CSV table of C-alpha atoms in Angstrom, one decimal:
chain,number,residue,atom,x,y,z
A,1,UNK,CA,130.6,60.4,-2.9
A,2,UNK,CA,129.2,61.9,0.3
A,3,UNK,CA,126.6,65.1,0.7
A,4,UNK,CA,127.1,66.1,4.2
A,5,UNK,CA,125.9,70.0,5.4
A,6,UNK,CA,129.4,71.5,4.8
A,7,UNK,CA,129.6,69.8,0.9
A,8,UNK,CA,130.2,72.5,-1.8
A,9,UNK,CA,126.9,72.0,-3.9
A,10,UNK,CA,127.6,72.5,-8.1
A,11,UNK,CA,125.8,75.8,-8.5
A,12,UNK,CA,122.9,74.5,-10.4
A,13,UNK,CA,122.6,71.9,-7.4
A,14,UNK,CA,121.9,74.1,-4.6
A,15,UNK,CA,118.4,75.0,-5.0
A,16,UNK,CA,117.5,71.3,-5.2
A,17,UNK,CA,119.6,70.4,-2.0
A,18,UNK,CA,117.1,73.3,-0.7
A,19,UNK,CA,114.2,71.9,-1.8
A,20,UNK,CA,115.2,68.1,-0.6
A,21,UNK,CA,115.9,69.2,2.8
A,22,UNK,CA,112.6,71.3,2.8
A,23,UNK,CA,110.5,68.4,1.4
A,24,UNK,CA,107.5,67.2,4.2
A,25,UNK,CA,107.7,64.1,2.5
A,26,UNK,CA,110.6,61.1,3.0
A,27,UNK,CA,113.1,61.7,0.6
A,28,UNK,CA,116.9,60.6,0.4
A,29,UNK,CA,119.9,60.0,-1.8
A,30,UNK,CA,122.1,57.1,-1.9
A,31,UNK,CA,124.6,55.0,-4.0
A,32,UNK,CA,123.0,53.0,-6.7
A,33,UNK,CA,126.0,50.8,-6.5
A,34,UNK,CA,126.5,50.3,-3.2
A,35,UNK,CA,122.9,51.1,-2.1
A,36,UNK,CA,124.5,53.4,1.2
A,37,UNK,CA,122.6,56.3,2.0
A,38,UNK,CA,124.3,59.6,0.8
A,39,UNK,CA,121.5,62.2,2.6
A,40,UNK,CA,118.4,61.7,4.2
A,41,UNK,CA,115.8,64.6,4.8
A,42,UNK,CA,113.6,65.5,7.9
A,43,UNK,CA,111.0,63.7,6.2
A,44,UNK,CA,113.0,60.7,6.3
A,45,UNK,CA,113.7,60.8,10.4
A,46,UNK,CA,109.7,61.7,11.2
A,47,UNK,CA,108.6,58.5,9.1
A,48,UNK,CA,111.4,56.1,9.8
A,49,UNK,CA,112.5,57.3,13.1
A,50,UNK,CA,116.4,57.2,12.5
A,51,UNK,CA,118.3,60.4,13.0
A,52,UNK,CA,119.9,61.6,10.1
A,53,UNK,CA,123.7,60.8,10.9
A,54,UNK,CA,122.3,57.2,12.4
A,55,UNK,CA,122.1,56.1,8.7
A,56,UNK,CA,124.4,58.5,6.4
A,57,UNK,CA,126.6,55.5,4.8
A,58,UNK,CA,124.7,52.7,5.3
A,59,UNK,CA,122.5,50.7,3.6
A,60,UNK,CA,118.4,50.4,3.6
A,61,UNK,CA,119.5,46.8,4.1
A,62,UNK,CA,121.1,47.0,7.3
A,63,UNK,CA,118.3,49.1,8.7
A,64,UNK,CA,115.8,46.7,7.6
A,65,UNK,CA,114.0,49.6,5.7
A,66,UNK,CA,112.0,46.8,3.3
A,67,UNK,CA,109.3,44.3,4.8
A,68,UNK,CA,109.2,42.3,1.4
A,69,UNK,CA,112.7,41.8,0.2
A,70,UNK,CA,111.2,40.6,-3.0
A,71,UNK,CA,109.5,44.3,-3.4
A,72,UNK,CA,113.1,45.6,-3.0
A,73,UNK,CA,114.8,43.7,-5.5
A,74,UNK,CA,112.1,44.1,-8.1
A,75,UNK,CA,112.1,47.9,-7.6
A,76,UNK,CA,115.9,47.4,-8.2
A,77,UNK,CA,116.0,45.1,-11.3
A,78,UNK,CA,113.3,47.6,-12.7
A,79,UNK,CA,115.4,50.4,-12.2
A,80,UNK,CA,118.6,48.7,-14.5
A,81,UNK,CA,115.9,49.0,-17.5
A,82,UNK,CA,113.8,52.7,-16.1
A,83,UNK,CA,115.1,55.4,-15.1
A,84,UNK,CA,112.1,56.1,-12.6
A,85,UNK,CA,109.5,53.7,-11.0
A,86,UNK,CA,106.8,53.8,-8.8
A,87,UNK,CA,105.9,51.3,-6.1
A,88,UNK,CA,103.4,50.5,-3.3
A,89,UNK,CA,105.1,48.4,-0.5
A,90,UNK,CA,105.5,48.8,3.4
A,91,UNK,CA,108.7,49.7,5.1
A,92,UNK,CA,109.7,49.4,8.6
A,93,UNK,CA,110.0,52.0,11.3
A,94,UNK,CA,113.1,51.9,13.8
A,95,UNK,CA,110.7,50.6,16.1
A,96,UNK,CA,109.4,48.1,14.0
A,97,UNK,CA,106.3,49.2,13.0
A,98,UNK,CA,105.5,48.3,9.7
A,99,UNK,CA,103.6,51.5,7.3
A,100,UNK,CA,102.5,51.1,3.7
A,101,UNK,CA,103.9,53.7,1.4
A,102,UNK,CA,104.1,54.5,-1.7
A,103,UNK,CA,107.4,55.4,-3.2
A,104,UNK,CA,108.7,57.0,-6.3
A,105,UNK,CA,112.2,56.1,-7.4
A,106,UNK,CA,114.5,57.8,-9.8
A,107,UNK,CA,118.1,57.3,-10.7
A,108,UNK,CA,120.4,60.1,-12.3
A,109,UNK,CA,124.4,60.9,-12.9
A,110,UNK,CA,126.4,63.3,-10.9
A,111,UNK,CA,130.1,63.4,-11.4
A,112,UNK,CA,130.2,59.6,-12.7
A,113,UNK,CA,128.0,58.4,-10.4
A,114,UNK,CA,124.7,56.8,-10.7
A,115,UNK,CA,122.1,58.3,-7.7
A,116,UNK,CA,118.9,57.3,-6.4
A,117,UNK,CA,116.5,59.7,-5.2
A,118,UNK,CA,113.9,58.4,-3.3
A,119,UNK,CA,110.6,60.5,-2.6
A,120,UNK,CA,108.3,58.1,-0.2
A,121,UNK,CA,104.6,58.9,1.3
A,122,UNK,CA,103.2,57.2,4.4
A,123,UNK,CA,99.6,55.9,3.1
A,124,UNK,CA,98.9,53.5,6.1
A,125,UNK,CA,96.0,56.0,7.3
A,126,UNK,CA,94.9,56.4,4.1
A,127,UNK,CA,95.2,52.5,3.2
A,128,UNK,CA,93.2,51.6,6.5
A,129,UNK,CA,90.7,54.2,5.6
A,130,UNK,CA,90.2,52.8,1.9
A,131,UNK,CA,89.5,49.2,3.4
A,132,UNK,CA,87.2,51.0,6.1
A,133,UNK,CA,85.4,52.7,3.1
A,134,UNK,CA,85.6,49.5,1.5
A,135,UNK,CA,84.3,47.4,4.2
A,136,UNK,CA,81.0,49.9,4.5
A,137,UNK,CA,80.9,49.3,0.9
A,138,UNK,CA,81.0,45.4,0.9
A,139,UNK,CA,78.5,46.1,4.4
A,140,UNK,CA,75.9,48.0,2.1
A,141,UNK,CA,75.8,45.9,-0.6
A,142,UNK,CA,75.1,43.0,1.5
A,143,UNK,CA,72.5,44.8,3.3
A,144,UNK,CA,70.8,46.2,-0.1
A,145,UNK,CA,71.2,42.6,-1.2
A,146,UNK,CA,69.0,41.5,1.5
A,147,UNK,CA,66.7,44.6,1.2
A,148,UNK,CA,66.4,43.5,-2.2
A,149,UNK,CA,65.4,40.0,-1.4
A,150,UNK,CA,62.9,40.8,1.6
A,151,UNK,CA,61.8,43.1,-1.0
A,152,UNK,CA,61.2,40.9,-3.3
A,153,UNK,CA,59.6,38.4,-1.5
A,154,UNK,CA,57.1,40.8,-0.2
A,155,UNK,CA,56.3,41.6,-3.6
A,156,UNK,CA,56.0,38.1,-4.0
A,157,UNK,CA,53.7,37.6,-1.2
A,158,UNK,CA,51.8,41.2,-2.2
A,159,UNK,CA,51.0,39.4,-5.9
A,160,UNK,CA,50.1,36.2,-3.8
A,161,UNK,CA,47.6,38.5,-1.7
A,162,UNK,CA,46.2,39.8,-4.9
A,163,UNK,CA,45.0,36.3,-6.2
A,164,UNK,CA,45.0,34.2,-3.2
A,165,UNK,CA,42.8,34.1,-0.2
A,166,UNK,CA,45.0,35.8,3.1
A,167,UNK,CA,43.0,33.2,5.5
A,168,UNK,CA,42.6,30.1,3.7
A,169,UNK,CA,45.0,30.3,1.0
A,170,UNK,CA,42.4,29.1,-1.9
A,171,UNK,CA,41.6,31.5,-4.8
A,172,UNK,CA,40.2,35.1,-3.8
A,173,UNK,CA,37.8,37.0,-6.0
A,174,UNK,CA,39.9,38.5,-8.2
A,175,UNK,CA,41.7,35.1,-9.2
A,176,UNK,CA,38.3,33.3,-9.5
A,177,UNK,CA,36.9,36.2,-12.3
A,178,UNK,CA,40.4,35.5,-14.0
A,179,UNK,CA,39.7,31.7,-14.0
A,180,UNK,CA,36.3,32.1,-15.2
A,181,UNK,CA,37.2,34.2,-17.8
A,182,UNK,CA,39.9,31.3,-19.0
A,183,UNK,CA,37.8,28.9,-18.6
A,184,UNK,CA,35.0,30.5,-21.2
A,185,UNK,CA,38.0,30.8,-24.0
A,186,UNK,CA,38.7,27.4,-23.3
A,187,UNK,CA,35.2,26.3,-23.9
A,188,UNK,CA,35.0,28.6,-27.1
A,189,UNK,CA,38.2,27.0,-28.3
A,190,UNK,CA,37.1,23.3,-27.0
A,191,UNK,CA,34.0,23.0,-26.7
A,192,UNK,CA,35.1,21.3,-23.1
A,193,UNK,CA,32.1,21.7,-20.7
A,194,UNK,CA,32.3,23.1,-17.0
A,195,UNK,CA,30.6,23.6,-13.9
A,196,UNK,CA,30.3,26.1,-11.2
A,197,UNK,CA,29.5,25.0,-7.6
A,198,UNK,CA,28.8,28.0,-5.3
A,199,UNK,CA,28.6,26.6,-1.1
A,200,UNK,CA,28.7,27.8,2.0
A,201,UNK,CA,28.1,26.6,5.6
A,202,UNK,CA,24.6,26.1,7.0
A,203,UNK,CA,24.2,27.5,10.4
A,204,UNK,CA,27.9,29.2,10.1
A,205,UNK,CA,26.3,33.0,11.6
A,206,UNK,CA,24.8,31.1,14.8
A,207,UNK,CA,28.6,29.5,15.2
A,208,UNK,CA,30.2,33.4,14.7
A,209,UNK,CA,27.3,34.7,17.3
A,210,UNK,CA,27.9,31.9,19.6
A,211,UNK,CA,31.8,30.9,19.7
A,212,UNK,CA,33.7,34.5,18.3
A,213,UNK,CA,35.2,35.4,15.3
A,214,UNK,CA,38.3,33.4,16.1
A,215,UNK,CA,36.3,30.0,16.1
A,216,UNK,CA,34.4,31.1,13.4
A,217,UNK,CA,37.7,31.9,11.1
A,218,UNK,CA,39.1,28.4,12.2
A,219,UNK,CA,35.5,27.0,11.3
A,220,UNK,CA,36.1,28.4,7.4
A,221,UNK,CA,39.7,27.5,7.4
A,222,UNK,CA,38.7,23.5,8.0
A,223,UNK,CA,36.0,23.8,5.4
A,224,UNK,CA,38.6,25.0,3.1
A,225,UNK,CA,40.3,22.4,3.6
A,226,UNK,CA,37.6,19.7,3.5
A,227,UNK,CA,36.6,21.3,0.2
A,228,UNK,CA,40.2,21.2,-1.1
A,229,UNK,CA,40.7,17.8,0.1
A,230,UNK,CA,37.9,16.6,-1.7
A,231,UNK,CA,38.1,18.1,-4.9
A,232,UNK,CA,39.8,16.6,-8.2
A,233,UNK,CA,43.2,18.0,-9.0
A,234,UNK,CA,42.3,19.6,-12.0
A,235,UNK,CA,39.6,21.5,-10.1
A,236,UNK,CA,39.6,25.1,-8.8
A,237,UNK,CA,38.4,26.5,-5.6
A,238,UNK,CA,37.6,30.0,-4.2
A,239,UNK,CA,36.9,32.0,-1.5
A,240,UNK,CA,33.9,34.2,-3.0
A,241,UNK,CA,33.5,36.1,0.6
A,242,UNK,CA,32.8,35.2,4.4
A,243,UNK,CA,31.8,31.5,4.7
A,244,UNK,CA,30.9,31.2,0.8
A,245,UNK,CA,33.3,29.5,-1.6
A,246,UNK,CA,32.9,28.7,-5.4
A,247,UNK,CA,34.4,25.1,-7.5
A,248,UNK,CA,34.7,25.2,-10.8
A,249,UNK,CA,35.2,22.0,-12.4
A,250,UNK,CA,36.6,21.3,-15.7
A,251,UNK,CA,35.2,18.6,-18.3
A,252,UNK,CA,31.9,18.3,-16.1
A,253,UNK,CA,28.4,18.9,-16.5
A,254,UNK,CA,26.0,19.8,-13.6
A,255,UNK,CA,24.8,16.2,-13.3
A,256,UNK,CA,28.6,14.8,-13.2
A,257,UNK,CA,29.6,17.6,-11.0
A,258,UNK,CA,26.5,17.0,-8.7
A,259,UNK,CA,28.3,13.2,-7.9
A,260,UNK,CA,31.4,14.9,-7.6
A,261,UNK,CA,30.1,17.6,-5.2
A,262,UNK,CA,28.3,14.8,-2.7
A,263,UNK,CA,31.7,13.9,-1.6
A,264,UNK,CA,32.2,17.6,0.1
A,265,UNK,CA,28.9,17.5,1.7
A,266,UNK,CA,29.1,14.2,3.4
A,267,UNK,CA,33.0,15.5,4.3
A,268,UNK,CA,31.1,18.7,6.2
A,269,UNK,CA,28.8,16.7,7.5
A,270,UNK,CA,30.7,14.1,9.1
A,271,UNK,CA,33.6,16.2,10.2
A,272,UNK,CA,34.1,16.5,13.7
A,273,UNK,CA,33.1,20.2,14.2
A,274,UNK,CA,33.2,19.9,18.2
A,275,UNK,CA,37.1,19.7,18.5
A,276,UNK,CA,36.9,23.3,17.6
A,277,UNK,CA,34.2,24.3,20.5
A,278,UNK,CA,32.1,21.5,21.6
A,279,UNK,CA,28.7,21.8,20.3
A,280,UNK,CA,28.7,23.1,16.8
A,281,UNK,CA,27.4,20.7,14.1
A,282,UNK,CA,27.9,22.2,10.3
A,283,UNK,CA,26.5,21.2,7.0
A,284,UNK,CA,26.9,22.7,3.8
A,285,UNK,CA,24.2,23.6,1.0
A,286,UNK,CA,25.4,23.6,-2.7
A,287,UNK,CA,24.4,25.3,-6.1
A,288,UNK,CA,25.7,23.8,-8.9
A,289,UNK,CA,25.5,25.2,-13.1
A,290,UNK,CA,27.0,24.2,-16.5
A,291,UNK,CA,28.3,26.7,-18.5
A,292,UNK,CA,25.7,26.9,-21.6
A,293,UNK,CA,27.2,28.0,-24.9
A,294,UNK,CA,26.7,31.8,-25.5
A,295,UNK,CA,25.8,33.4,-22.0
A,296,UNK,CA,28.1,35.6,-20.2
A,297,UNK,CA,30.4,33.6,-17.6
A,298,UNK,CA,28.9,36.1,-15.0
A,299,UNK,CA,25.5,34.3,-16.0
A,300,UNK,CA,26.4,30.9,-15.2
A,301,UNK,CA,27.4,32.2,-11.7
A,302,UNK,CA,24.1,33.5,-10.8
A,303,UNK,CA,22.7,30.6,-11.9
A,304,UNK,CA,24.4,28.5,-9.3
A,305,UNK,CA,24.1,31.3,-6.8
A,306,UNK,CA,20.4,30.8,-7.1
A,307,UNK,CA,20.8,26.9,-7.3
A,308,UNK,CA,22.3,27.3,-3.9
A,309,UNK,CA,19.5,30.0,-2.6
A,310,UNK,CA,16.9,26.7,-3.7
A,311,UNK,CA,19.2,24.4,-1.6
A,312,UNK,CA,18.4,26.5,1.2
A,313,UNK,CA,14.9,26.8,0.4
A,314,UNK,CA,14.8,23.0,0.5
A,315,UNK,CA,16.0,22.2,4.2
A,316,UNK,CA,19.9,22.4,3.5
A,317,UNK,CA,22.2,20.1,3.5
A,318,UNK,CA,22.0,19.7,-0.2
A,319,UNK,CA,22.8,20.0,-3.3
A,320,UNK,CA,20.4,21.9,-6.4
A,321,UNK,CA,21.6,22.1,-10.1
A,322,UNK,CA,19.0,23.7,-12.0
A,323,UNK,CA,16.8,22.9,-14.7
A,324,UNK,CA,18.8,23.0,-18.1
């Protein structure tokens, strides 16, 4: 059966051969038997690229119409069982440029024979923008993933900042009023004794007057360390504010912790200062209180605050408990 321009249409036919010729889209008719073409539409030469009366009676085959033989025979075994299907595939252009389109198939009966009408949309451009959009996409969501992370890790650091020391990385004040306050439940629970050690550098303003700030921040950061170094693992140390730092020592009474605490003078005192800027010469002075059963934590902290004042008082270079 053959539609050419000149074919007598059934009545009831002619306002869809008016339609199918009008169509923007790709559309044709052709043999389901025999698979030849029967009428193709202007829609059909701007995709494809073959004139009209180039492919009238052959087949989609012979023009090499289907990339993916295996999309064309699928679209053909579904259509013995379905009277319409739609599939996403790519065809190729007379020039052999491949497109991705989406095609809607449909078989009916005219006169004994069984027709396909084909109605196909060029979606390359829409396809490439999709994966463009979905790139971006993929492109963002990294990009908040590593937001997210730097984000987080500067949160991390922030709640670092908040309980350690930014120079020295020891305990700052905040984190040392949280441990005291630990430690007193501890004690009330226990009845585990502790100690708290206040120090700080003797001669340390001469040093900042002398050498700079920058010496005199490298000066604290090495008695940070010295203190840390020295200290048992189960101890805690602080940063209470410019050269003065705080201990407090678990299971210890002032007269155990005073032992403990001769180990971080003689460190000072024997450390070699001068590799930082030749002539300075540090010591440290040290105030040193248990914790008495009753008194407010803040109490036991002035006491060794004014333990250390005494060491001052007596030369330096010492450490004071006082009287229990």
């Amino acid at each position: 059966m053959a539609l050419p321009d000149d074919q007598v249409f059934p009545e009831e036919m002619e306002k869809y051969r008016r339609i199918f010729h009008a169509m923007p889209d790709y559309a044709t008719f052709s043999n389901m038997e025999t698979g030849k073409f029967i009428d193709v539409n202007l829609g059909f030469e701007n995709m494809i690229g073959y004139r009209r009366e180039e492919v009238i009676g052959r087949t989609s085959a012979s023009i090499q119409l289907w990339v993916s033989e295996k999309d064309r025979d699928a679209a053909v075994e579904a259509l013995q069982h379905q009277d319409k299907i739609s599939i996403t595939t790519y065809f190729r252009k007379k020039n052999g440029e491949h497109i991705l389109v989406e095609a809607s198939l449909a078989t009916f009966k005219m006169q004994d024979e069984l027709l396909l009408v084909a109605v196909v949309r060029d979606i390359t451009a829409r396809h490439q923008a999709e994966q463009e959009l979905l790139q971006y996409r993929n492109q963002l969501e990294r990009l908040v993933t590593q937001r997210t992370a730097e984000l987080e890790s500067a949160m991390e650091r922030l709640r670092e900042l908040t309980v350690h020391d930014e120079m020295t990385g020891v305990g700052n004040r905040r984190d040392l009023k949280n441990k005291l306050e630990m430690e007193q439940q501890l004690f009330n629970r226990t009845r585990l004794p502790f100690s708290i050690a206040v120090l700080d550098l003797d001669g340390f303003k001469s040093v900042n007057d002398r050498f700079g700030h920058t010496i005199g921040d490298e000066v604290i950061k090495a008695f940070a360390r010295i203190a840390k170094s020295e200290i048992r693992v189960v101890d805690y140390l602080a940063r209470y504010g410019g050269d003065e730092f705080v201990i407090v020592m678990n299971n210890v009474t002032a007269s155990a912790a005073t032992g403990l605490l001769q180990r971080i003078r003689n460190a000072v005192e024997h450390h070699a200062w001068d590799t930082l800027a030749a002539g300075i010469r540090l010591t440290t002075s040290i105030g040193v209180a248990t914790y008495q059963d009753g008194e407010e934590v803040e109490n036991t902290f002035s006491r060794a605050d004014a333990a250390l004042y005494k060491a001052k008082l007596n030369g330096k270079n010492c450490i004071v408990a006082p009287d229990p």
